Structure formats: C-alpha cells, structure tokens
Amino acid sequence: MSELAWHRYGKAAIRLVKIERGGGADRVVDLTIDVQLEGDFDAVYAGDNRHCIATDTMKNTVYALAREGPIESAEAFAGRVAAHFAREPVVSTVKVRTVEQPWGPIHPHAFVLGAERWTTSVTQNAAVAAVTSGVTNLVAMKTADSAFSGFPRDRYTTLPETEDRLFVTAITAEWVHRAGTADFGARDRIRTALLQRFAEHKSHSVQHTLAAMGAAALGAAPTVDAITLTLPNRHHLLVDLAPFGLDNPNEIFVATDAPYGLIEATIRR
Amino acid sequence: MSELAWHRYGKAAIRLVKIERGGGADRVVDLTIDVQLEGDFDAVYAGDNRHCIATDTMKNTVYALAREGPIESAEAFAGRVAAHFAREPVVSTVKVRTVEQPWGPIHPHAFVLGAERWTTSVTQNAAVAAVTSGVTNLVAMKTADSAFSGFPRDRYTTLPETEDRLFVTAITAEWVHRAGTADFGARDRIRTALLQRFAEHKSHSVQHTLAAMGAAALGAAPTVDAITLTLPNRHHLLVDLAPFGLDNPNEIFVATDAPYGLIEATIRR
Amino acid sequence: MSELAWHRYGKAAIRLVKIERGGGADRVVDLTIDVQLEGDFDAVYAGDNRHCIATDTMKNTVYALAREGPIESAEAFAGRVAAHFAREPVVSTVKVRTVEQPWGPIHPHAFVLGAERWTTSVTQNAAVAAVTSGVTNLVAMKTADSAFSGFPRDRYTTLPETEDRLFVTAITAEWVHRAGTADFGARDRIRTALLQRFAEHKSHSVQHTLAAMGAAALGAAPTVDAITLTLPNRHHLLVDLAPFGLDNPNEIFVATDAPYGLIEATIRR
Amino acid sequence: MSELAWHRYGKAAIRLVKIERGGGADRVVDLTIDVQLEGDFDAVYAGDNRHCIATDTMKNTVYALAREGPIESAEAFAGRVAAHFAREPVVSTVKVRTVEQPWGPIHPHAFVLGAERWTTSVTQNAAVAAVTSGVTNLVAMKTADSAFSGFPRDRYTTLPETEDRLFVTAITAEWVHRAGTADFGARDRIRTALLQRFAEHKSHSVQHTLAAMGAAALGAAPTVDAITLTLPNRHHLLVDLAPFGLDNPNEIFVATDAPYGLIEATIRR
C-alpha cells in the first residue's frame, strides 16, 4: 500500500513578451513564468480529472491576463496570476515565479539584451502573498583587495595563503519584501549597493564580502527584511610559469569552471 | 544593523573518476560531488578564517578518501566523506551530493556513456545520516494508452480532450532509504519498475501514471519508505495538416521544449 | 558601395516526431531538421520578396512531406525534402541536415532515449545529391593500452611521458556515401567497428587510434569512400596524492572540460 | 587500404585571463583560445610521435607568451601565438581563434561581464596571416518597422503577411581585415553601425536588414573588405487571444526557440 505524501503541479517556462506601446518609446516586458499549484488534487492521482486544471489553461490564462491590464512590474503581474489561481476552490497554495530578461533601449523601438536576469516569486496562500525579488547571473570580478589566509590546515590542506587573488563570482540575490510593502523599484538600488560593496570591500573571504554586500543591500531598501546571497567562487588559478623561466606577479590566470566554491547565506535586518 | 540568519558553504562539482582495477575487467566510478557544511562559521562572515575549512581542502579530501579505500557505491562513499567532515568541531551538518555517470562496459577496458545519471545524497547530523538515491534524465516516451480528458473548462481553456497522445518525459526519481538500511542495489529494480509501469499504464494523466510508478517502485524496494518523482511533460503537439489537404491520424508531432507541464509528488508506503 | 558576395538562408531546428504505427510495435522517428537554400535570392536583400520562399513554408513542407509517405531512413527523408526545394526555379543548392534522436524500444509502445545522436546531410545541386551519414556524442573511455610518449620537448613542454593514461572522447564521425549507393544501414556496422577498434587498439596517441578507427569503419562499409572523425581528448588528469602521503597507481583522476585536445582527420579508401 | 586525406589537431578552450596592472586602473583580458595545426603530421597517425607537438605544450606556450609581452588586442596576441607555431618545421598552417569575454569596468579594480562576446581568428601560412575580427551573441530586438510580405505562396504556405512584427536576433558578425592593415579598434565602430542600422531600418525581411547592416559596417571601417553576418530569426509569435474574447494589437507574443529562421550572407566592398 502506498499513499500520496506531497504533490504539486503546474506549467513551467511560459515565454511571455509584451510590448507596452504608446508614448514615444516602447517598453519590453520579457518574462519566463512558472505557475505551480498545491491543493486537494488527490483524486487526479487516481485518474479522476474533474478538478485537474489543465496546465495548458494556466498558459492561456497568463497570456490573457497579460493583455487585460498593464504590467507595471514582474512582481505585480506574478501577483495577479497567483491571485487568479488562488480563487479556484481546490487550490490551497499558488507559487508563481518569473525570470525577466531586461532589454536595454538603444532607440525608441530597439533594444539589446544583457547577461543579467531579474527574478520574482509570489507565494499565495488564501489571502496572504509573500513576494520576493532578485537578480541572477550578475557576473563580477574583483582584481584587488581580495585575500584568503589564516584558515585551518590539516593533512589534506595544500592551498597556499594569499593576500591578493582574483575574486570572480556570478551573484544571485533574492530578497523578501515586508508584508504589505511593494518597493519593487528597490532592485536598482540593491544592485548598485551589492556591486559597490563588492568593488570596495577589503575581502578576507567570500563569506566576509557576502556579509558586507548583504548589509549594504538592506541599507538600500528599508522595506526589505532579508536577503539571500548565493556566491559561487569561480576560481581563477595563478599559472605556474617557473618551468618556463618566468615569474607571474599576479597577472596570468587560468579560469576554471569546476570545481567551484559555493557560499550561501541569508542576512536579515 | 544586520545579522546572519542562515549560511552554508562548500565545494561543488568535484569531478572524481576512479578506475577500480584488478580482476579481468576494470570498473569505472565517475562522480561529480558537492560537499556543503553548516555549523558555527559566523566569525568567518566577520573576516576571521580560523575555523574556515578551505573548500580546496574539501576537494583534496575527496580525492584522498577515494584512494584510501574502495568505492563500493556512491552512497557508501558519500557517507564516508560526510562522516569525515562531521568530525570537525564547528560543523553541525554535512550534506554530500553525488551525480554518477554510469559507464556501460563494451570490453574489459572500454566503456560507453549513456544519457541517464544516478544521484545520491547523504545528510549527516552528529551521529545520524539520512541517505537518498535516485536517477535523473531517464527520458522516456509512451506512444499508446495515454489520455487526458474530463478536466474542467473555463473561459481560458482551449485544450481539446484526447484519448491518445504522446507522453514524453524525463524521469527524475529520488528515494529515501529507511534508517539503518543500505539496499543501494535497489536502483536497478526501481528503475525497471518505473519504466515497466510507465510502459504498461493506462494513463489518464501524468499524475495518474506518476502515482502508479511510485507505487511500483516502492513494491520493488522493501526498505525504501518514500519516493519523489518529478515528471516534466515534454509536450509533443499534433501538427495541423488540414491546410495542406492532409489528415494526421496521431502520427506527425512537433516536439516542444517550452512551456512544459511539471508534475511532482512524493509517494510513501 | 557594397555587394553581396555569398548568401544562404533557411529554417533551422524543425522538430519532427513521427510515429510509424501498424504491426504490433510502433517505430519512432525523431528528427531535428535544418533546410538551407542557395540561389538567385539577391533581390530579397534589396527588399523584394517575390522569390523569398518563407522559412515558415519550409517548416510546413517538412511536416507535410513526413505525412505523405513513410520515412524509411533519415537519409531518404532528407533527400525527399532536398529534392522538393531543388525544384524551385531560383534555387541552385539545397542542404538538408538532420540530427536523429534514436529511441530504444522497451515495450511495443514505450521507448527510452540514449545520449548518442545520428546525423545526416544531403546536399542537392540540380540533379546530383551528395549524402553523408554520421554519429555524434558517442562518449567512450579506454582504461588500458593508451600511451603518449616520444613527442618533442621544447622550453614550453612540461607534460610527462606516459604509457598508460585514460583516453576519454566523444566520437563524432561523418561518412560519405559513394554516389548512387544507399547503404544507410551501415551506421550500425560502422558504429560497431569504431568502438571495437577503439577498445582493442594499442594506442600511441589519439591520432594513431583515429586512423585505426577510420580504417576499421571503411572496412565495415564497402560503399563508403571516406570518413571524417572528430575526437576531442577529454583529459582525465592523474591526481597528485603525494602531499597526503598516498600513491596513485593510475587510479584516481580528475575529469576536466577545458582545455581539451581536438583531433580531426578524414580517412579515405 | 585506406589513407589520410586531411587532418588537423590542436588544443581547444584554453582559458586565459590576464590582468594588465599599472596605472590607476586594471585592465582585464579574458580569452578562450583554440590553436590548430596543419602540416606534415602523417607519421603521427601511424604511431610515431617524434613530430607531434603535444597539445599540452600549446597550452603552456599560450600562457608563457601572455606573460612575455603585453596583450594590446586579441588579434595581436592571436597573431603572436600563430607566428610562434608557424616557425615549427613540420607545420604548414596555424589557425588561432579567440573568444573574448569583455568585462566592463565599474571601479578601478572591479568589473561586470555582459552577454556579448568578441571573436578573432588568425590563419597563418608561411609568412602570410589572414586576420578576422567579430562579435557574437549581440542579442537585439526591433519593435517597429519590421514587415514581411509579398513572398510567394504555394500549397504549403500558411504564414500571413505582416507589416509589423517583432524582429529578434542574436547578431554574429565576422569581418576580414585587408592584408597589412590592423584597425582592430574598428570593432566599436562596426558594432555601433550594425546596431544603429538595425534600429532605424525599414525592414522588408531579415535579408533586407542584413544587407543594410553589412553596408553600414563597411562604411564604418575603411580597411575592412568584407563582413559576414549570421542572423537567426528568433520568432516571437503573436498570441491568438480571440478564444478569450480579447484582441491582440501587436502586443502579446510568445517567444520561441525552435524552429528558427537562419539568414547568412557576406557583404563585400
């Protein structure tokens, strides 16, 4: 005998592009959207589809809601989608996540895409919605003021101490909006604070800089109560040029993909 | 003022290949390993590295432990790595995850790699370890006995009912070993049970087949107490050939990547 | 002043899945198809679309042709598509390339997908068609009989000589069918010959084994006149365990992605 | 009997990062480099390595040459690497290709990485070197002035004519420097010319805009004699909202990955 212990379903990777026209210049909203439902769907797992909202309907709903009103922000739109499905009787929780491709204008009707992505999630339970915002794939390098020394040494430790290494990371940050607040414009301020602290910090470790970046981000957004930072350490190793009769005064590096350090923490107010 | 609310760090994507030689034929163990530590590392975030085990040391340790004894299974090896780090005074929890590339022998000393991957995770707290095993990227197609009908219709529903669609998915399964058991050979039996039930099931929905597959898997592994299945629905859409004066008797499909349905559930005994 | 020196256009990544039903068991044909046209399309570049066959029409044509007759092989189908477009007055050359995902049957109506892909290209000029077939992503490892020594040493050489290394590669092979022949079943025999020679060869270098594999493939397919092999050398480096007081008798390796050796050659009869 | 008809080998994906220090601000040079050799290497394929320059030596050489002098440009450095290997007696042709990750400064010692990549190739035969430069993954969207109509219609044509579609592409451009010239700073001017023409063009087709972009690029770089543009047409399809009682005045689109149009041409002076 077996039973359902947990379940969730939905549509992932709904690719919505909306051109907000009017005024002199267009605005592009480019979102990849996941909709996930939890609730009393047990009968579906026994073959009864009477309450199984088709994931195709979820997709259609996203496109229709995008047309039925303006998209002021990904957060607001994700909230609108979540609220729609939360009204279904069998649904207990809706989670809507979006990844935004931000297009930079180069002309009133032309745009270029960067590497960075912006994220949002809305989790809606009955009347309450929890909203997060974030950035991801913000790849940054620091060529000075990055040390790593004083760490413990055991029989498996070979890493030399360094006062001056390259620090390369792909910043992923996700922050929680205090209930009832909607400071979705905070992304720009948080992004600036993260990068500025990253650039200026006298780093003793990735962890040390992560904590400073998190504190700076909270300082830039008064209604954000917590921020989670995920910082892979994309190691750039000093190449040993001694076999060729050359020194390497912190100048020539090999960039490596694997393995990588991975540092994650949540900083709260 | 801000404070650390949660933190974790480690080394990801450690690429270990061990050739177990001896006897007539070699055995390849090919693992990609993540090691993550939680514990009293708060001082590190303030710039004090005295307790910051270098992630480079984690990598070295993995290679040394791989040499110091045989690797009977990914689960056993992950457990050995986890136990090593759990002995560090500041560590409270170690999580070790592995992804195995299974190489199929074609000769005593030659092997071919397939698409499927095998996963393991060990979470070690003090003396207790929780062990899971899994498979991922097991891509399967069912060309008969897959219906989807009887679902609710609202103003956003356009999907026609069907009694005969293609069902294409990339199976990810992860199961929990009952504490104190170590039936790591269950992977083959679970894999066979999942595929056989997938093939034979009269499917009313992905959910319906997921539940049947989960029950079959539990039947094949008496000391596994729960299995989580993640089944993306890789939609294959019937092409409308009517504009060309042709019918399409469930024969010509366009395979799509996005969007996709995503069905997840845990089945327990 | 500027002028058109060369141009080509078409539709890429047309995803066609055809289920050949009838008899007891289904057969899956899963192709990703590119269609490229060359010809007198200069006016299109000046803004005149009167001869610009829409790439959307190319896609529709592929689906319609797939329905209008059986697909005996990817080569035959690619030839049918190429011949269709070669009849257009402004077209001088059609190139059709396909990548096949071979699904392995596990049941009359269920299938599992492997890692390997099968390729085909047909280049049609007026009445003549050149046909190639191939395999790609056939990832293989050899754990014995692989040496690399006797190579020249200069001031930049640090690689030690070895009589026993791991040899890991992802085989890509493409072979040319003699005009007028159609031995498309040769893929299985060529694939077997490539792997068997790879497994048994006393390798002095990737090049050495490549030549032996190419000769074996030609031996297995009398109407194939040439085969091009592309063999990346996916380096697996012996880990230095001496700092930990351990030896490493060719047993513990780190698999690396970059950089990699890349060896390419065409062997002809 | 079989023989070698063609062969080439080398090292791919050499990951070099050089920090040019000094002055107030650092400069980052981040290159992924391929070195490929052709020449009299036939004996290697028979198992004789006396002339087989190890690909590991190629990698070492790249790092040493990077240290031995400044890297003024990727083109100049690729030329230096090519010239080094062209001096080897058995080598007839050296091809060096680089992909540059351009890091944008945000601080004298901190940088952020964008999506765009810069490419270079140098092909060296005896004393003559052919040099190309390029950009890739420059993803651009045009929300006005993009039509596609007047194309031929046959029984397989269903695409409606449109005077106003989204035009989304990932620009790849590669241009040839006239022998003896070295205007490697042209990349900025060419990039600007390509984007400006893309933005302002009254497009009748991708081909039409490609030709205009190519002409603009040549206008911006007097010593560039030819430019090849590769423009995938990343289709953004208008969503049919009529089933939901909604219109769609060119506003709501689904972004698709496959299939895609692919337009390639070389424009010369």
Short mmCIF file of N, CA and C in Angstrom, two decimals, chain B residues 239 252-255, chain C residues 9-18 29-37 55-67 71 73-85 94-101 117-122, chain D residues 235 257-262:
data_model
loop_
_atom_site.label_atom_id
_atom_site.label_comp_id
_atom_site.label_asym_id
_atom_site.label_seq_id
_atom_site.Cartn_x
_atom_site.Cartn_y
_atom_site.Cartn_z
N VAL B 239 0.48 18.05 -35.28
CA VAL B 239 0.57 19.12 -36.28
C VAL B 239 -0.73 19.17 -37.08
N ILE B 252 2.04 12.66 -36.84
CA ILE B 252 3.06 13.70 -37.04
C ILE B 252 2.96 14.71 -35.89
N PHE B 253 4.07 14.86 -35.17
CA PHE B 253 4.08 15.72 -33.99
C PHE B 253 5.23 16.72 -34.06
N VAL B 254 5.03 17.87 -33.45
CA VAL B 254 6.16 18.78 -33.23
C VAL B 254 6.55 18.66 -31.75
N ALA B 255 7.81 18.38 -31.52
CA ALA B 255 8.32 18.29 -30.15
C ALA B 255 8.62 19.71 -29.67
N TYR C 9 20.04 30.88 -46.81
CA TYR C 9 19.05 31.07 -45.74
C TYR C 9 18.18 29.82 -45.65
N GLY C 10 17.47 29.74 -44.55
CA GLY C 10 16.61 28.59 -44.39
C GLY C 10 16.01 28.54 -43.00
N LYS C 11 15.45 27.37 -42.68
CA LYS C 11 14.86 27.16 -41.36
C LYS C 11 15.70 26.14 -40.63
N ALA C 12 16.01 26.42 -39.41
CA ALA C 12 16.81 25.52 -38.58
C ALA C 12 15.97 24.98 -37.43
N ALA C 13 16.36 23.79 -36.97
CA ALA C 13 15.77 23.21 -35.75
C ALA C 13 14.28 22.93 -35.88
N ILE C 14 13.88 22.40 -37.03
CA ILE C 14 12.49 21.93 -37.19
C ILE C 14 12.38 20.59 -36.46
N ARG C 15 11.52 20.54 -35.47
CA ARG C 15 11.43 19.34 -34.60
C ARG C 15 10.28 18.45 -35.04
N LEU C 16 10.62 17.38 -35.71
CA LEU C 16 9.63 16.45 -36.25
C LEU C 16 9.71 15.12 -35.51
N VAL C 17 8.57 14.69 -34.97
CA VAL C 17 8.48 13.33 -34.44
C VAL C 17 7.35 12.63 -35.20
N LYS C 18 7.69 11.52 -35.81
CA LYS C 18 6.68 10.72 -36.50
C LYS C 18 6.61 9.34 -35.86
N VAL C 29 10.35 8.01 -35.19
CA VAL C 29 11.33 8.75 -35.97
C VAL C 29 11.37 10.15 -35.37
N ASP C 30 12.51 10.54 -34.82
CA ASP C 30 12.61 11.82 -34.09
C ASP C 30 13.78 12.60 -34.69
N LEU C 31 13.43 13.60 -35.48
CA LEU C 31 14.44 14.34 -36.24
C LEU C 31 14.40 15.82 -35.93
N THR C 32 15.57 16.43 -35.87
CA THR C 32 15.69 17.89 -35.86
C THR C 32 16.34 18.26 -37.20
N ILE C 33 15.64 19.09 -37.95
CA ILE C 33 15.96 19.26 -39.38
C ILE C 33 16.31 20.72 -39.68
N ASP C 34 17.39 20.89 -40.44
CA ASP C 34 17.73 22.22 -40.98
C ASP C 34 17.58 22.17 -42.50
N VAL C 35 16.95 23.18 -43.06
CA VAL C 35 16.85 23.32 -44.52
C VAL C 35 17.52 24.63 -44.91
N GLN C 36 18.47 24.57 -45.81
CA GLN C 36 19.18 25.78 -46.24
C GLN C 36 19.19 25.87 -47.75
N LEU C 37 18.87 27.05 -48.25
CA LEU C 37 18.81 27.25 -49.71
C LEU C 37 19.87 28.26 -50.15
N THR C 55 10.58 30.89 -44.66
CA THR C 55 11.12 29.76 -43.89
C THR C 55 9.98 29.02 -43.18
N ASP C 56 8.89 29.73 -42.92
CA ASP C 56 7.72 29.06 -42.34
C ASP C 56 7.16 28.02 -43.32
N THR C 57 7.21 28.35 -44.60
CA THR C 57 6.76 27.38 -45.62
C THR C 57 7.68 26.15 -45.63
N MET C 58 8.97 26.38 -45.40
CA MET C 58 9.89 25.23 -45.33
C MET C 58 9.48 24.28 -44.21
N LYS C 59 9.18 24.87 -43.08
CA LYS C 59 8.75 24.06 -41.93
C LYS C 59 7.48 23.29 -42.26
N ASN C 60 6.49 23.99 -42.81
CA ASN C 60 5.23 23.31 -43.18
C ASN C 60 5.49 22.17 -44.15
N THR C 61 6.37 22.42 -45.10
CA THR C 61 6.66 21.42 -46.13
C THR C 61 7.25 20.16 -45.50
N VAL C 62 8.12 20.34 -44.55
CA VAL C 62 8.72 19.19 -43.87
C VAL C 62 7.64 18.34 -43.21
N TYR C 63 6.71 19.00 -42.51
CA TYR C 63 5.67 18.23 -41.83
C TYR C 63 4.75 17.53 -42.84
N ALA C 64 4.42 18.24 -43.93
CA ALA C 64 3.54 17.63 -44.93
C ALA C 64 4.23 16.45 -45.62
N LEU C 65 5.49 16.62 -46.00
CA LEU C 65 6.20 15.51 -46.65
C LEU C 65 6.33 14.32 -45.71
N ALA C 66 6.48 14.59 -44.44
CA ALA C 66 6.58 13.50 -43.47
C ALA C 66 5.30 12.67 -43.44
N ARG C 67 4.18 13.34 -43.67
CA ARG C 67 2.89 12.63 -43.66
C ARG C 67 2.64 11.93 -44.99
N ILE C 71 8.84 7.23 -43.70
CA ILE C 71 10.23 7.66 -43.50
C ILE C 71 11.04 6.40 -43.26
N SER C 73 14.30 6.09 -43.72
CA SER C 73 15.55 6.46 -43.07
C SER C 73 15.63 7.98 -43.08
N ALA C 74 16.44 8.53 -42.18
CA ALA C 74 16.64 9.98 -42.17
C ALA C 74 17.26 10.43 -43.49
N GLU C 75 18.16 9.63 -44.04
CA GLU C 75 18.81 9.98 -45.30
C GLU C 75 17.77 10.09 -46.43
N ALA C 76 16.90 9.09 -46.53
CA ALA C 76 15.89 9.11 -47.59
C ALA C 76 14.95 10.30 -47.42
N PHE C 77 14.58 10.58 -46.16
CA PHE C 77 13.66 11.70 -45.94
C PHE C 77 14.35 13.03 -46.24
N ALA C 78 15.58 13.19 -45.80
CA ALA C 78 16.32 14.42 -46.11
C ALA C 78 16.44 14.59 -47.62
N GLY C 79 16.63 13.49 -48.32
CA GLY C 79 16.71 13.55 -49.78
C GLY C 79 15.39 14.00 -50.40
N ARG C 80 14.29 13.51 -49.83
CA ARG C 80 12.98 13.90 -50.32
C ARG C 80 12.74 15.40 -50.13
N VAL C 81 13.12 15.90 -48.95
CA VAL C 81 12.96 17.34 -48.67
C VAL C 81 13.85 18.15 -49.61
N ALA C 82 15.10 17.71 -49.78
CA ALA C 82 16.03 18.45 -50.63
C ALA C 82 15.52 18.48 -52.07
N ALA C 83 15.03 17.34 -52.56
CA ALA C 83 14.55 17.30 -53.94
C ALA C 83 13.36 18.24 -54.14
N HIS C 84 12.51 18.33 -53.11
CA HIS C 84 11.35 19.22 -53.21
C HIS C 84 11.80 20.66 -53.46
N PHE C 85 12.73 21.15 -52.66
CA PHE C 85 13.14 22.55 -52.78
C PHE C 85 14.04 22.78 -53.98
N VAL C 94 20.41 23.01 -52.37
CA VAL C 94 19.66 22.79 -51.13
C VAL C 94 20.53 21.94 -50.23
N LYS C 95 20.63 22.35 -48.97
CA LYS C 95 21.31 21.49 -47.99
C LYS C 95 20.30 21.16 -46.89
N VAL C 96 20.12 19.87 -46.66
CA VAL C 96 19.23 19.43 -45.58
C VAL C 96 20.06 18.62 -44.61
N ARG C 97 20.03 19.03 -43.37
CA ARG C 97 20.75 18.28 -42.35
C ARG C 97 19.77 17.80 -41.29
N THR C 98 19.98 16.60 -40.80
CA THR C 98 19.11 16.10 -39.74
C THR C 98 19.96 15.55 -38.59
N VAL C 99 19.45 15.73 -37.40
CA VAL C 99 20.00 15.07 -36.22
C VAL C 99 18.90 14.17 -35.67
N GLU C 100 19.18 12.88 -35.59
CA GLU C 100 18.16 11.93 -35.13
C GLU C 100 18.41 11.57 -33.67
N GLN C 101 17.34 11.59 -32.90
CA GLN C 101 17.39 11.06 -31.53
C GLN C 101 16.90 9.62 -31.61
N ARG C 117 23.62 10.62 -30.84
CA ARG C 117 22.74 11.16 -31.88
C ARG C 117 23.25 10.71 -33.24
N TRP C 118 22.35 10.60 -34.19
CA TRP C 118 22.70 10.19 -35.54
C TRP C 118 22.47 11.37 -36.47
N THR C 119 23.43 11.60 -37.37
CA THR C 119 23.34 12.77 -38.25
C THR C 119 23.29 12.35 -39.71
N THR C 120 22.74 13.24 -40.51
CA THR C 120 22.65 13.04 -41.96
C THR C 120 22.76 14.39 -42.63
N SER C 121 23.38 14.45 -43.78
CA SER C 121 23.22 15.65 -44.59
C SER C 121 23.08 15.26 -46.04
N VAL C 122 22.24 16.01 -46.73
CA VAL C 122 22.05 15.84 -48.16
C VAL C 122 22.28 17.19 -48.80
N HIS D 235 11.86 33.76 -33.68
CA HIS D 235 10.46 34.11 -33.89
C HIS D 235 9.74 34.41 -32.58
N ASP D 257 12.04 29.20 -29.30
CA ASP D 257 13.44 28.86 -29.57
C ASP D 257 13.60 28.09 -30.87
N ALA D 258 12.63 27.23 -31.14
CA ALA D 258 12.76 26.34 -32.30
C ALA D 258 11.40 26.17 -32.95
N PRO D 259 11.33 26.09 -34.28
CA PRO D 259 12.45 26.28 -35.18
C PRO D 259 12.76 27.78 -35.30
N TYR D 260 13.84 28.08 -35.95
CA TYR D 260 14.17 29.49 -36.18
C TYR D 260 14.67 29.68 -37.61
N GLY D 261 14.40 30.86 -38.16
CA GLY D 261 14.99 31.21 -39.45
C GLY D 261 16.48 31.45 -39.27
N LEU D 262 17.24 31.21 -40.30
CA LEU D 262 18.68 31.46 -40.20
C LEU D 262 19.15 32.08 -41.52
#
